[in-house]
Short mmCIF file of C-alpha atoms in Angstrom, two decimals:
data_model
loop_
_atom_site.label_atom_id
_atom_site.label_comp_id
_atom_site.label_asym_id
_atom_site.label_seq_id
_atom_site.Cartn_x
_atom_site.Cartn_y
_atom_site.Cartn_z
CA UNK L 1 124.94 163.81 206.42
CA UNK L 2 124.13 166.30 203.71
CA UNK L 3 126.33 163.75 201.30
CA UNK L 4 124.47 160.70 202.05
CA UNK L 5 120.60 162.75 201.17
CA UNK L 6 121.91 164.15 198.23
CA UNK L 7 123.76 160.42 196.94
CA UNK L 8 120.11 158.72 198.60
CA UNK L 9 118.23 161.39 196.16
CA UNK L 10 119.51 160.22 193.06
CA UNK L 11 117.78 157.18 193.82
CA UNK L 12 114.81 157.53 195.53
CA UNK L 13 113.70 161.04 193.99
CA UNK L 14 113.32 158.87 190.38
CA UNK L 15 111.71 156.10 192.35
CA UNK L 16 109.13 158.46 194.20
CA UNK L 17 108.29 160.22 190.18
CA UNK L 18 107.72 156.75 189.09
CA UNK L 19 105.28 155.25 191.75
CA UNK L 20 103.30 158.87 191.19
CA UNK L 21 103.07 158.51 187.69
CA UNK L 22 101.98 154.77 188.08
CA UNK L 23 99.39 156.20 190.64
CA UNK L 24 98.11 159.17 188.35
CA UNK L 25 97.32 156.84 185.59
CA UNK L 26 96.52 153.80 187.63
CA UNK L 27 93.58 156.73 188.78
CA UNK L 28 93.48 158.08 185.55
CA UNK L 29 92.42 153.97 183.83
CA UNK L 30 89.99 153.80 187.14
CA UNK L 31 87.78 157.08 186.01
CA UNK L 32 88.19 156.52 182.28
CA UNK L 33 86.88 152.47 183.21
CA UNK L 34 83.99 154.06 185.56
CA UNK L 35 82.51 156.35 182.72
CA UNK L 36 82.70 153.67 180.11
CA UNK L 37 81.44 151.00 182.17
CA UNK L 38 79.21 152.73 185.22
CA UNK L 39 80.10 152.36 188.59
CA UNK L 40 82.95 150.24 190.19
CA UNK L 41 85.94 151.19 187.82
CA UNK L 42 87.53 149.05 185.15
CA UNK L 43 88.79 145.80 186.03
CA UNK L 44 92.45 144.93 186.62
CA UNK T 1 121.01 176.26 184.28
CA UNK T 2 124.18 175.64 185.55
CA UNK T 3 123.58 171.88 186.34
CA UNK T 4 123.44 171.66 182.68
CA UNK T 5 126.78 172.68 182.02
CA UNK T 6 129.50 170.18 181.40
CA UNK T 7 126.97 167.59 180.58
CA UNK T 8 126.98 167.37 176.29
CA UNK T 9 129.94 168.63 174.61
CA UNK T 10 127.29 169.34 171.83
CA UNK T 11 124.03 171.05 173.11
CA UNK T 12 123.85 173.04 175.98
CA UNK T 13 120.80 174.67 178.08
CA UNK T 14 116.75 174.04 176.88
CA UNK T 15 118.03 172.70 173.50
CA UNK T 16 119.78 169.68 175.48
CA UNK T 17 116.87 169.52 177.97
CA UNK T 18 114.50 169.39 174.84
CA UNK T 19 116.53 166.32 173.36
CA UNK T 20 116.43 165.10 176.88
CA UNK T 21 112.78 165.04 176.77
CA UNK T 22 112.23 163.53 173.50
CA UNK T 23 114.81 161.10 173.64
CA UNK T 24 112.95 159.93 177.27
CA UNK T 25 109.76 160.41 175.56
CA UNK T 26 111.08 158.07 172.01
CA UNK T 27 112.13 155.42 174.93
CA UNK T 28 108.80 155.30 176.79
CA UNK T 29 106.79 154.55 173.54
CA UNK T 30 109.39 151.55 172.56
CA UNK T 31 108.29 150.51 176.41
CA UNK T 32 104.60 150.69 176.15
CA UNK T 33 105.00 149.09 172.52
CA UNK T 34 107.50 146.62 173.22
CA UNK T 35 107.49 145.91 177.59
CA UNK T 36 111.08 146.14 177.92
CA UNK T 37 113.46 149.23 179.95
CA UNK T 38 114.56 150.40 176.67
CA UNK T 39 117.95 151.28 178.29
CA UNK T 40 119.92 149.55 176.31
CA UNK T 41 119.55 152.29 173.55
CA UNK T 42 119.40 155.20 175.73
CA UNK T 43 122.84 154.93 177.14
CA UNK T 44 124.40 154.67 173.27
CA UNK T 45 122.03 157.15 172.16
CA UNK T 46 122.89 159.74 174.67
CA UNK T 47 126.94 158.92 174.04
CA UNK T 48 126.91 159.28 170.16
CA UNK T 49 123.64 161.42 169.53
CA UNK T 50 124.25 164.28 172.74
CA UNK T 51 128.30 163.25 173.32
CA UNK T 52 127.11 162.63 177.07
CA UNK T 53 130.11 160.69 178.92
CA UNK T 54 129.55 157.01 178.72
CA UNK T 55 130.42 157.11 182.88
CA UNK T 56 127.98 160.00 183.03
CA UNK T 57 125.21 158.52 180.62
CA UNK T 58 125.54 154.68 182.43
CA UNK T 59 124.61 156.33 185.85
CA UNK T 60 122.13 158.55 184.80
CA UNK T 61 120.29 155.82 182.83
CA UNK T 62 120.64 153.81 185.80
CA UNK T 63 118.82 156.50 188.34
CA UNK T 64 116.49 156.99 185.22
CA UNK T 65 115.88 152.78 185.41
CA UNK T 66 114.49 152.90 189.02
CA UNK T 67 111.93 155.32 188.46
CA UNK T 68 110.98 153.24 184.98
CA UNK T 69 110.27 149.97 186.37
CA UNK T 70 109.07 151.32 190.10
CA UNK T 71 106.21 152.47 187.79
CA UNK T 72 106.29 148.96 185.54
CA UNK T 73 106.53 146.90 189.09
CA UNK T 74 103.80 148.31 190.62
CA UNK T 75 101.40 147.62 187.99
CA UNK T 76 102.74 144.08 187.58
CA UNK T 77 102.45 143.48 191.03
CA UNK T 78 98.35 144.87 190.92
CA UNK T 79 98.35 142.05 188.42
CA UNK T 80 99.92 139.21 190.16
CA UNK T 81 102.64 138.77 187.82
CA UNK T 82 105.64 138.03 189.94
CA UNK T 83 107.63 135.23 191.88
CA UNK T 84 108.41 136.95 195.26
CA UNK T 85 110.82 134.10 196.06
CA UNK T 86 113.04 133.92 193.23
CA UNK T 87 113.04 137.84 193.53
CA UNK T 88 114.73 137.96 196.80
CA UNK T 89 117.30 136.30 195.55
CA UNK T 90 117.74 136.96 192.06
CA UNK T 91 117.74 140.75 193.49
CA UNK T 92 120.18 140.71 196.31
CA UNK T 93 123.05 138.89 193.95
CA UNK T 94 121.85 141.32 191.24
CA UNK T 95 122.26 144.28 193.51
CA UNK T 96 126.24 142.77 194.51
CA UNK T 97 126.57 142.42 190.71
CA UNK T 98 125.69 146.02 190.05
CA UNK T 99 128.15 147.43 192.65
CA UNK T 100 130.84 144.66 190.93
CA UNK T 101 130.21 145.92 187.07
CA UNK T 102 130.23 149.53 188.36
CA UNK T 103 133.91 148.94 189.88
CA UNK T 104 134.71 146.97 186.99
CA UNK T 105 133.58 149.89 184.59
CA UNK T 106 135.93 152.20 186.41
CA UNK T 107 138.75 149.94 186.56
CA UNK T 108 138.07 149.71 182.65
CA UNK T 109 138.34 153.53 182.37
CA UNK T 110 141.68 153.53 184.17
CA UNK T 111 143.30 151.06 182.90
CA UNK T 112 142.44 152.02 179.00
CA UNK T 113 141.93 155.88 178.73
CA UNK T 114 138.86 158.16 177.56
CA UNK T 115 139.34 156.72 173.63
CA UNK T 116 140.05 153.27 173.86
CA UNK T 117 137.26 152.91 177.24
CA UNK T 118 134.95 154.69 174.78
CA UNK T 119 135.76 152.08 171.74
CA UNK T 120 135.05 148.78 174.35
CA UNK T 121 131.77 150.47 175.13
CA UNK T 122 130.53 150.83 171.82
CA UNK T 123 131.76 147.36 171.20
CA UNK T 124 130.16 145.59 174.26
CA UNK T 125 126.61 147.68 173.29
CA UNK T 126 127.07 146.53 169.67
CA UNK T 127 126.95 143.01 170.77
CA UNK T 128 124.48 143.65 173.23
CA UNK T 129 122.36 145.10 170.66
CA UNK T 130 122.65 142.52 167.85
CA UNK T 131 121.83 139.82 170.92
CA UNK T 132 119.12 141.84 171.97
CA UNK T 133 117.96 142.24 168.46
CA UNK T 134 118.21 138.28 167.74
CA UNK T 135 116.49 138.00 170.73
CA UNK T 136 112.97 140.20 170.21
CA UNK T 137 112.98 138.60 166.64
CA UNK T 138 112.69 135.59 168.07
CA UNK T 139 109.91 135.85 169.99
CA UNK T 140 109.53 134.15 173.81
CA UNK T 141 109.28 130.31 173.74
CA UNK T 142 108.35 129.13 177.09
CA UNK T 143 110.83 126.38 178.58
CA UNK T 144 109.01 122.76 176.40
CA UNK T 145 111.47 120.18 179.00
CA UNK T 146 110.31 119.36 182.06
CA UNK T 147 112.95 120.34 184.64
CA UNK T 148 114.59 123.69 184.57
CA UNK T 149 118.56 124.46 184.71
CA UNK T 150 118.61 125.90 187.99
CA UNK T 151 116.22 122.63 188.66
CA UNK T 152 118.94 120.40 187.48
CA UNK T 153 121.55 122.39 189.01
CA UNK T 154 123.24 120.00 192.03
CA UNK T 155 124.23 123.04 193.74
CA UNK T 156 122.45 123.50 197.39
CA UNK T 157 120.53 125.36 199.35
CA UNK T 158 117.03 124.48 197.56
CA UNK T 159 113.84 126.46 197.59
CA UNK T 160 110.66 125.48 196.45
CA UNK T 161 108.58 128.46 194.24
CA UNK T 162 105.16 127.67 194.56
CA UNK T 163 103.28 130.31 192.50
CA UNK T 164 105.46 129.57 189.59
CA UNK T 165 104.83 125.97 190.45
CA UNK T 166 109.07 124.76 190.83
CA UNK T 167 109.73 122.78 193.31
CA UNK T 168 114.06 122.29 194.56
CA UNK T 169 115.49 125.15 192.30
CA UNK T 170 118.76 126.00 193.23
CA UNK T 171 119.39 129.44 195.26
CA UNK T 172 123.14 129.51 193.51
CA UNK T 173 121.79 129.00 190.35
CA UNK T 174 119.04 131.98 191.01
CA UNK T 175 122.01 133.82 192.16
CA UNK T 176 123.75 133.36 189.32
CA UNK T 177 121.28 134.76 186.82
CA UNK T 178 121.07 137.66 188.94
CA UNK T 179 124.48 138.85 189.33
CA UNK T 180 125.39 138.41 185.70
CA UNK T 181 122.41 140.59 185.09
CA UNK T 182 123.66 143.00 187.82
CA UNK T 183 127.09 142.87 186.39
CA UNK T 184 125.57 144.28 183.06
CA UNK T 185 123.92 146.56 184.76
CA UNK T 186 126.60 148.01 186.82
CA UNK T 187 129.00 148.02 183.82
CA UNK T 188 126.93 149.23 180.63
CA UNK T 189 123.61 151.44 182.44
CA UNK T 190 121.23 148.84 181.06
CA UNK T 191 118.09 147.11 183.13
CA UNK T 192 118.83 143.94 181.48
CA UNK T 193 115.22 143.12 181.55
CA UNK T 194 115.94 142.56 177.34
CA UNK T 195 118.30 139.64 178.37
CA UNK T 196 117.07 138.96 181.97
CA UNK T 197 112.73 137.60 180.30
CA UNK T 198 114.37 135.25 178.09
CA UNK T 199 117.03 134.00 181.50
CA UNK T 200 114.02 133.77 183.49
CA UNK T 201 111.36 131.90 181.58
CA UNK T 202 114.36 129.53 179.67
CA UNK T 203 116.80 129.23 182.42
CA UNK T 204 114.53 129.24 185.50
CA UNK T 205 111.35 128.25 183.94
CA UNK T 206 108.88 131.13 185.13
CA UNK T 207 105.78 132.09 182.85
CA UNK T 208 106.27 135.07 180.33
CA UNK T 209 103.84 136.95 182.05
CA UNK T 210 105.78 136.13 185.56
CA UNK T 211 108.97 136.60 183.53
CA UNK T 212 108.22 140.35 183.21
CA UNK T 213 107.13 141.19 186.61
CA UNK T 214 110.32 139.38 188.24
CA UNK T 215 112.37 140.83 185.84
CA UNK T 216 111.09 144.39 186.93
CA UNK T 217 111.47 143.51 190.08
CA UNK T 218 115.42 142.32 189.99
CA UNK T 219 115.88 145.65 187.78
CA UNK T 220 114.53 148.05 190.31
CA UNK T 221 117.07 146.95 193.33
CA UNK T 222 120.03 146.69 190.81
CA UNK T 223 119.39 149.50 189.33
CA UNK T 224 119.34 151.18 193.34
CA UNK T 225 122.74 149.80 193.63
CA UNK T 226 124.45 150.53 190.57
CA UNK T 227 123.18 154.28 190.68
CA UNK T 228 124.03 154.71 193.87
CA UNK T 229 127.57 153.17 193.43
CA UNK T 230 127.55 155.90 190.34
CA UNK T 231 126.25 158.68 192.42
CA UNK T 232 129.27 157.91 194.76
CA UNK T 233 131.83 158.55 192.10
CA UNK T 234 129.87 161.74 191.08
CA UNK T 235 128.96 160.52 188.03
CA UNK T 236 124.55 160.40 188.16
CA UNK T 237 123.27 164.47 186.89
CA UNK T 238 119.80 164.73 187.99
CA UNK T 239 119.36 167.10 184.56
CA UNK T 240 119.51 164.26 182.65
CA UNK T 241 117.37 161.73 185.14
CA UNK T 242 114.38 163.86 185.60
CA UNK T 243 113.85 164.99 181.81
CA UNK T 244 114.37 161.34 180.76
CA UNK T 245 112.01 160.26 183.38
CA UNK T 246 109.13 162.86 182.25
CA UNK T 247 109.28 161.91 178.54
CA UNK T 248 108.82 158.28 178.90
CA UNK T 249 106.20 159.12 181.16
CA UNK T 250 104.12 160.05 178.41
CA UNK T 251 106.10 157.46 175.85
CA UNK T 252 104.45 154.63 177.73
CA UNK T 253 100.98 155.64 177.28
CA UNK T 254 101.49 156.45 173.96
CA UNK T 255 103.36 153.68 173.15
CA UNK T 256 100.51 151.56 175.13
CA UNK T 257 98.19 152.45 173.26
CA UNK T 258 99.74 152.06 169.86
CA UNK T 259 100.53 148.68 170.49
CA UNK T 260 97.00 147.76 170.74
CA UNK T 261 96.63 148.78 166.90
CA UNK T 262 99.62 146.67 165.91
CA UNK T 263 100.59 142.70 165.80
CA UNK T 264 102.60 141.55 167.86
CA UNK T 265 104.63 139.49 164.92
CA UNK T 266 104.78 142.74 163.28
CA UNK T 267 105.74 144.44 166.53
CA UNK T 268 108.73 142.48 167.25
CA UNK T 269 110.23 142.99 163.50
CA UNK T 270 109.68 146.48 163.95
CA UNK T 271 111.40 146.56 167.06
CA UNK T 272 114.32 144.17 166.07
CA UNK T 273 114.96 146.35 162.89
CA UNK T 274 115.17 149.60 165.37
CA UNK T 275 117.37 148.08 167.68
CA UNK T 276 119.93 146.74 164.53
CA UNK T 277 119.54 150.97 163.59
CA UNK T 278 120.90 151.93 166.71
CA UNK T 279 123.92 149.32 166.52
CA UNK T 280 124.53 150.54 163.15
CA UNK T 281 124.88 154.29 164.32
CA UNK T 282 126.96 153.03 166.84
CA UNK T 283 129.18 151.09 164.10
CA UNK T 284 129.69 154.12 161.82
CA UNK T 285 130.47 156.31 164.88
CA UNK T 286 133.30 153.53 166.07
CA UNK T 287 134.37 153.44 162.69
CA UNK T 288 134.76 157.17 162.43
CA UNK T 289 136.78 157.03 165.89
CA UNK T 290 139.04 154.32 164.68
CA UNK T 291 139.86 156.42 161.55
CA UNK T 292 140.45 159.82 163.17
CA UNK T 293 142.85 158.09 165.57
CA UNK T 294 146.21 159.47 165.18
CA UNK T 295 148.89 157.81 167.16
#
């Protein structure tokens, strides 16, 4: 059991840091678009 | 840091983590620049430049490849820039393909020993490189005939892909493109999203922009399978993963937001030209093997 988490965590740890980071910037764009352009955030 | 140990036959401890770092960190900006993995030079680099294992550096950049385009999928997906069709089955034949090259790189190790295994490696990423090279120089055309390969291809079962506008394209054919990019994946650490654009927009027929989101997409679940398949045979170190990881982090933005001061003509020489650099390093360091070799 403890085999298969730590082979699984190779995997999905990287995959977890990567949808973060996408989600910290993703937020990060959002504010940055709000204060340039007023409300609503900045468009896709 | 005993994880550390055993890694580089060079650097050891925070200098190796450093490298680690900015090697992740030189990666990410050639992806924000450029829109491609960029692990097709980190596996070479981190064989000649750090002397990481080639088995050791093709599943770590493979663990590192998950997290990279999870973060480059979900954006594209935000944007509408995928075929979720062709992705379900360009993926699962990719992800067979991955577990294939991985077994086939191992059989390779085997049946040649650490020097010669090591020689065919820089060999196959020398080719790979120049391809990839001729390939960014080139530019994306997007496919000028009116049916598609996999279109033409009398092989059933058919499926239509109506957001890339296809109609009867051939599941073998999809198959196909996805296990020989899972196959390269599995055998040399790369995403294969360098090889697996052009396949998709000139072979299949998708858009460029649809192109890179599928592509992402395929890369992701082979890169799951080939790292996993690595991390069975013990040969995935999450010290070189995670510092890889963080640099290109902060690569991509960079590299994002450099590209919006550059051409992209001048981009794509610039990029060709740095991927011929790192074939050439890997040239002088197989020609230094081959002369040291002493029967």
């Amino acid at each position: 059991m403890l085999k298969v988490l730590k082979i699984a965590s190779y995997v999905l740890v990287p995959l977890a840091c990567g949808l973060l980071a996408d989600v910290v910037f993703e937020w990060l764009r959002r504010r940055r678009g709000a204060r340039r352009g007023g409300a609503g955030g900045a468009p896709e | 840091m005993s994880g550390l140990e055993g890694i580089s036959c060079w650097l050891g401890g925070p200098a190796l983590l450093a490298a680690l770092v900015g090697l992740g960190f030189a990666v990410g900006i050639l992806t924000g620049l450029f829109g491609v993995g960029g692990a097709f030079s980190i596996v070479p680099l981190l064989n000649v430049a750090l002397g990481v294992p080639y088995p050791l550096a093709i599943g770590s950049s493979l663990c590192y490849t998950v997290g990279a385009s999870a973060s480059g999928l979900a954006r594209h997906i935000r944007l509408g820039n995928y075929e979720p069709r062709s992705i379900l089955a360009l993926a699962l034949a990719g992800m067979v393909g991955a577990v294939g090259g991985g077994a086939l790189n191992r059989f390779a190790q085997g049946a040649l020993g650490g020097r010669n295994y090591t020689l065919m490696m820089h060999g196959l990423f020398m080719a790979l490189l120049v391809v990839t090279a001729w390939l960014i120089a080139r530019g994306e055309r997007a496919n000028a005939s009116g049916r598609t390969l996999v279109q033409r291809l009398a092989l059933p079962p058919y499926i239509d892909l109506p957001r890339a506008g296809l109609r009867r394209v051939s599941v073998v054919g999809l198959g196909l493109v996805g296990a020989v990019a899972g196959v390269l994946a599995g055998m040399m650490g790369i995403g294969g999203g360098v090889l697996l654009i052009p396949a998709l927009v000139l072979v299949v027929g998708l858009g460029p922009h649809q192109a890179v989101g599928t592509s992402l997409g395929v890369v992701l679940f082979s890169a799951m399978a080939g790292g996993t398949k690595y991390a069975l045979d013990e040969h995935v170190s999450m010290w070189v993963v995670m510092p890889l990881l963080i640099g290109s982090v902060f690569g991509v933005q960079l590299g994002a937001w450099v590209c919006q001061a550059l051409r992209a003509r001048q981009l794509r020489r610039y990029f060709a030209l740095l991927v011929l650099a790192v074939a050439a390093v890997l040239a002088v360091d197989f020609a230094a093997k081959l002369l040291s070799w002493k029967p």
